[in-house]
Amino acid sequence: SVPVPVLTARGLSAGYGEGGPAVRDLDLDLCPGEIVTLLGPNGAGKTTTLLALSGALRPRTGVVRWAGRVTTAPLHQRARAGLALVPEDRSVIMELTVRENLRLGAADTDLALETFPELAGHLDRRAGLLSGGQQQMVALARALARRPAALLADELSLGLAPRIAERLLGVVRAAADGGLAVLLVEQHVRSALAVADRVIVLRHGQVAWSGPAEQARADPDVLVGAYLPLA
Ligand code: ATP
């Protein structure tokens, strides 16, 4: 059966202020059960793409569809409809406890702890006292515990030890295997490729390469040609 995308973009362009578009003419389909990874050098437009898809930034041109319907709704409305965004700053409130952070996101605490049992001993600690990896677990647990249909996540593994990054990406993979549609912005090419089904490489705000992750894993040179050294 042909997969039905939960989120699509056609001809999407977005940018800031008077500047030229940071993303230009982007087409994208995101289907239940798949992880699409957005790669690209700094400033390529990855974050801008996530913001425009989530309703946090109004596109200049193009169309975003959610569950088949054109949407211009702001982020909070899309969140209620099943779209989860984990932004680059994680949006964990450092002064609040882990439990309060989960509640604030209207997340089911039991479900969050099922996802990350390692948070159980920290529920009443202030988030600011946790490690970066634990904070990212709170952000991801909170997003997933609302049972979204799609997750857009910006650099989940930024600044984290490889073991922790793998743990987080493993949880995302498991959620996708359960039907979640996932768009991941990643800097770590290797770990991103390991969990992805499809890859889109952005460069100067445009798609430089896209294809199955398997192809990129088998022949990483296709990425180098499109984009940057793998180091
Ligand atoms: P990075 O990995 O550095 O976050 P990115 O691929 O996510 O890069 P974007 O953050 O989407 O890239 O940035 C794309 C372009 O838009 C860049 O030229 C950047 O300088 C510009 N830009 C990003 N945010 C803003 C903003 N708030 N105001 C003005 N310009 C911005």
Short mmCIF file of C-alpha atoms and ligand atoms in Angstrom, two decimals:
data_model
loop_
_atom_site.label_atom_id
_atom_site.label_comp_id
_atom_site.label_asym_id
_atom_site.label_seq_id
_atom_site.Cartn_x
_atom_site.Cartn_y
_atom_site.Cartn_z
CA SER A 1 0.00 0.00 0.00
CA VAL A 2 1.17 3.54 -0.73
CA PRO A 3 2.07 5.41 2.46
CA VAL A 4 -0.01 8.49 3.18
CA PRO A 5 2.10 11.42 4.37
CA VAL A 6 1.07 13.15 7.59
CA LEU A 7 3.07 16.27 6.76
CA THR A 8 3.94 17.63 3.32
CA ALA A 9 5.50 20.77 1.94
CA ARG A 10 5.38 21.99 -1.64
CA GLY A 11 7.43 24.89 -2.92
CA LEU A 12 8.15 26.02 0.62
CA SER A 13 10.23 29.17 1.04
CA ALA A 14 10.95 30.93 4.33
CA GLY A 15 13.32 33.52 5.72
CA TYR A 16 13.84 36.38 8.10
CA GLY A 17 13.19 40.10 7.85
CA GLU A 18 14.39 41.78 4.70
CA GLY A 19 16.88 39.04 3.91
CA GLY A 20 16.63 36.60 1.04
CA PRO A 21 14.94 33.27 1.71
CA ALA A 22 16.87 30.93 4.04
CA VAL A 23 14.97 27.99 2.50
CA ARG A 24 13.82 28.00 -1.11
CA ASP A 25 11.30 25.92 -3.00
CA LEU A 26 11.41 22.88 -0.74
CA ASP A 27 9.29 19.78 -1.38
CA LEU A 28 9.00 17.26 1.41
CA ASP A 29 6.80 14.32 2.41
CA LEU A 30 6.86 12.84 5.87
CA CYS A 31 5.07 9.51 6.35
CA PRO A 32 4.10 7.54 9.47
CA GLY A 33 6.82 5.10 10.49
CA GLU A 34 9.73 6.81 8.78
CA ILE A 35 12.67 8.93 9.87
CA VAL A 36 13.79 11.58 7.43
CA THR A 37 17.07 13.23 8.34
CA LEU A 38 17.93 16.76 7.24
CA LEU A 39 21.66 17.25 6.86
CA GLY A 40 23.66 20.24 5.74
CA PRO A 41 26.37 22.66 6.79
CA ASN A 42 25.81 25.52 9.23
CA GLY A 43 23.39 28.05 7.83
CA ALA A 44 22.04 25.69 5.17
CA GLY A 45 18.47 26.29 6.33
CA LYS A 46 17.76 23.18 8.39
CA THR A 47 16.35 24.96 11.44
CA THR A 48 14.40 27.35 9.23
CA THR A 49 12.80 24.36 7.52
CA LEU A 50 11.68 22.88 10.86
CA LEU A 51 10.29 26.22 12.00
CA ALA A 52 8.37 26.76 8.77
CA LEU A 53 6.96 23.22 8.85
CA SER A 54 5.88 23.55 12.47
CA GLY A 55 4.10 26.88 12.18
CA ALA A 56 6.66 28.70 14.32
CA LEU A 57 7.73 30.70 11.24
CA ARG A 58 5.31 31.80 8.53
CA PRO A 59 6.37 30.57 5.09
CA ARG A 60 6.82 33.23 2.41
CA THR A 61 5.53 30.99 -0.33
CA GLY A 62 4.48 27.40 -0.70
CA VAL A 63 2.04 25.13 1.02
CA VAL A 64 2.22 22.95 4.12
CA ARG A 65 -0.32 20.19 4.55
CA TRP A 66 -1.11 18.38 7.77
CA ALA A 67 -3.04 15.12 7.38
CA GLY A 68 -3.87 16.15 3.83
CA ARG A 69 -5.20 19.61 4.66
CA VAL A 70 -3.50 22.91 3.95
CA THR A 71 -2.50 24.51 7.24
CA THR A 72 -1.36 27.98 8.23
CA ALA A 73 -2.07 27.36 11.92
CA PRO A 74 0.44 28.58 14.50
CA LEU A 75 2.67 26.13 16.35
CA HIS A 76 0.48 25.73 19.46
CA GLN A 77 -2.50 24.71 17.34
CA ARG A 78 -0.45 22.23 15.35
CA ALA A 79 0.88 20.85 18.63
CA ARG A 80 -2.66 20.13 19.73
CA ALA A 81 -3.31 18.40 16.43
CA GLY A 82 -0.40 16.01 17.00
CA LEU A 83 2.74 17.78 15.83
CA ALA A 84 5.65 17.77 18.29
CA LEU A 85 8.62 20.11 17.97
CA VAL A 86 11.82 19.67 19.98
CA PRO A 87 13.70 22.89 19.23
CA GLU A 88 17.43 23.36 19.39
CA ASP A 89 17.33 24.91 22.87
CA ARG A 90 15.27 21.94 24.10
CA SER A 91 12.82 24.34 25.80
CA VAL A 92 13.30 22.65 29.15
CA ILE A 93 12.70 25.13 31.97
CA MET A 94 15.74 24.95 34.21
CA GLU A 95 14.06 26.37 37.35
CA LEU A 96 11.31 23.75 37.29
CA THR A 97 11.61 20.11 38.33
CA VAL A 98 11.54 17.28 35.83
CA ARG A 99 8.01 16.43 36.95
CA GLU A 100 6.87 20.03 36.47
CA ASN A 101 8.47 20.17 33.03
CA LEU A 102 6.60 17.04 32.01
CA ARG A 103 3.31 18.38 33.37
CA LEU A 104 3.83 21.71 31.65
CA GLY A 105 4.02 19.84 28.36
CA ALA A 106 0.78 18.05 29.29
CA ALA A 107 2.78 14.86 29.03
CA ASP A 108 1.72 11.61 30.65
CA THR A 109 4.42 11.16 33.33
CA ASP A 110 4.09 7.37 33.42
CA LEU A 111 4.52 7.18 29.67
CA ALA A 112 7.51 9.53 29.84
CA LEU A 113 9.13 7.25 32.43
CA GLU A 114 8.42 4.20 30.31
CA THR A 115 10.33 5.91 27.53
CA PHE A 116 13.22 7.03 29.74
CA PRO A 117 13.32 5.00 32.98
CA GLU A 118 16.59 6.77 33.77
CA LEU A 119 14.55 9.89 34.64
CA ALA A 120 12.62 8.14 37.43
CA GLY A 121 15.15 9.03 40.11
CA HIS A 122 15.22 12.67 39.03
CA LEU A 123 11.54 13.62 38.94
CA ASP A 124 11.81 16.10 41.78
CA ARG A 125 15.16 17.57 40.78
CA ARG A 126 15.38 20.94 39.10
CA ALA A 127 16.03 20.44 35.39
CA GLY A 128 18.96 22.86 35.62
CA LEU A 129 20.79 20.34 37.81
CA LEU A 130 20.58 17.55 35.23
CA SER A 131 23.21 16.70 32.64
CA GLY A 132 22.69 17.88 29.07
CA GLY A 133 21.74 14.35 28.09
CA GLN A 134 19.17 14.08 30.85
CA GLN A 135 17.70 17.45 29.87
CA GLN A 136 17.39 16.26 26.30
CA MET A 137 15.65 13.11 27.60
CA VAL A 138 13.14 15.34 29.39
CA ALA A 139 12.52 17.32 26.21
CA LEU A 140 12.09 14.18 24.11
CA ALA A 141 10.05 12.30 26.72
CA ARG A 142 7.74 15.29 27.03
CA ALA A 143 7.26 15.46 23.27
CA LEU A 144 6.66 11.72 22.86
CA ALA A 145 4.41 11.32 25.90
CA ARG A 146 1.73 13.36 24.16
CA ARG A 147 1.57 10.61 21.54
CA PRO A 148 2.16 12.91 18.55
CA ALA A 149 1.68 11.82 14.96
CA ALA A 150 4.84 13.63 13.87
CA LEU A 151 8.02 14.71 15.61
CA LEU A 152 10.32 17.46 14.34
CA ALA A 153 13.57 17.51 16.30
CA ASP A 154 16.48 19.92 15.96
CA GLU A 155 19.92 18.53 16.76
CA LEU A 156 18.89 16.13 19.51
CA SER A 157 22.46 14.92 19.92
CA LEU A 158 24.16 18.31 19.96
CA GLY A 159 26.92 18.38 22.56
CA LEU A 160 26.07 14.95 23.97
CA ALA A 161 28.35 11.96 24.47
CA PRO A 162 27.98 9.43 21.61
CA ARG A 163 26.48 6.83 23.95
CA ILE A 164 23.74 9.25 25.06
CA ALA A 165 23.12 10.42 21.49
CA GLU A 166 22.65 6.79 20.46
CA ARG A 167 20.23 6.23 23.32
CA LEU A 168 18.10 9.22 22.26
CA LEU A 169 18.16 8.29 18.57
CA GLY A 170 17.31 4.68 19.50
CA VAL A 171 14.20 5.91 21.30
CA VAL A 172 13.25 7.97 18.25
CA ARG A 173 13.78 4.93 16.01
CA ALA A 174 11.54 2.82 18.26
CA ALA A 175 8.83 5.50 18.18
CA ALA A 176 9.05 5.60 14.37
CA ASP A 177 8.78 1.81 14.26
CA GLY A 178 5.56 2.31 16.25
CA GLY A 179 4.18 4.63 13.56
CA LEU A 180 5.56 8.07 14.38
CA ALA A 181 6.64 10.27 11.45
CA VAL A 182 10.00 11.86 12.26
CA LEU A 183 12.03 14.68 10.77
CA LEU A 184 15.46 14.97 12.37
CA VAL A 185 17.94 17.77 11.90
CA GLU A 186 21.34 16.35 12.68
CA GLN A 187 24.98 17.41 12.61
CA HIS A 188 26.33 13.95 13.37
CA VAL A 189 26.19 12.44 9.92
CA ARG A 190 27.13 8.94 10.97
CA SER A 191 24.62 8.48 13.81
CA ALA A 192 21.91 10.23 11.78
CA LEU A 193 22.43 7.90 8.84
CA ALA A 194 22.31 4.90 11.14
CA VAL A 195 18.69 5.54 12.17
CA ALA A 196 17.31 7.29 9.08
CA ASP A 197 15.13 5.88 6.32
CA ARG A 198 15.63 8.82 4.00
CA VAL A 199 18.09 11.68 3.82
CA ILE A 200 17.72 15.22 2.55
CA VAL A 201 20.84 17.35 2.23
CA LEU A 202 20.31 21.11 2.25
CA ARG A 203 22.83 23.55 0.93
CA HIS A 204 22.28 27.29 0.63
CA GLY A 205 18.62 26.71 1.44
CA GLN A 206 18.00 24.22 -1.34
CA VAL A 207 17.97 20.46 -1.66
CA ALA A 208 21.43 19.36 -2.82
CA TRP A 209 20.76 15.63 -2.54
CA SER A 210 17.98 13.37 -1.35
CA GLY A 211 17.61 9.64 -1.33
CA PRO A 212 17.31 6.49 0.74
CA ALA A 213 19.55 6.40 3.83
CA GLU A 214 20.68 2.98 2.69
CA GLN A 215 22.22 4.50 -0.41
CA ALA A 216 24.04 7.11 1.66
CA ARG A 217 25.26 4.42 4.07
CA ALA A 218 26.53 2.26 1.25
CA ASP A 219 28.13 5.15 -0.62
CA PRO A 220 28.74 8.12 1.71
CA ASP A 221 30.50 9.87 -1.17
CA VAL A 222 27.10 10.88 -2.54
CA LEU A 223 26.82 13.13 0.51
CA VAL A 224 30.31 14.51 0.18
CA GLY A 225 29.54 15.49 -3.40
CA ALA A 226 26.34 17.20 -2.31
CA TYR A 227 27.62 18.82 0.77
CA LEU A 228 30.64 18.54 2.99
CA PRO A 229 33.37 16.37 4.43
CA LEU A 230 32.03 13.56 6.59
CA ALA A 231 34.55 14.21 9.36
P1 ATP B 1 22.82 25.66 11.93
O1 ATP B 1 23.29 24.26 11.89
O2 ATP B 1 23.92 26.66 12.04
O3 ATP B 1 21.69 25.90 12.88
P2 ATP B 1 20.89 25.65 9.80
O4 ATP B 1 21.10 24.78 8.63
O5 ATP B 1 19.90 25.21 10.81
O6 ATP B 1 22.27 25.96 10.46
P3 ATP B 1 19.36 28.05 9.70
O7 ATP B 1 19.47 28.26 11.17
O8 ATP B 1 18.07 27.62 9.16
O9 ATP B 1 20.49 27.06 9.21
O10 ATP B 1 19.82 29.40 8.99
C1 ATP B 1 19.66 29.63 7.60
C2 ATP B 1 20.01 31.08 7.29
O11 ATP B 1 19.11 31.96 7.94
C3 ATP B 1 21.40 31.49 7.76
O12 ATP B 1 21.96 32.32 6.78
C4 ATP B 1 21.14 32.23 9.03
O13 ATP B 1 22.12 33.19 9.26
C5 ATP B 1 19.79 32.86 8.79
N1 ATP B 1 19.02 33.01 10.04
C6 ATP B 1 18.70 32.02 10.90
N2 ATP B 1 17.94 32.50 11.92
C7 ATP B 1 17.81 33.82 11.70
C8 ATP B 1 17.12 34.89 12.40
N3 ATP B 1 16.44 34.67 13.53
N4 ATP B 1 17.20 36.12 11.86
C9 ATP B 1 17.88 36.35 10.72
N5 ATP B 1 18.52 35.41 10.01
C10 ATP B 1 18.49 34.16 10.49
#
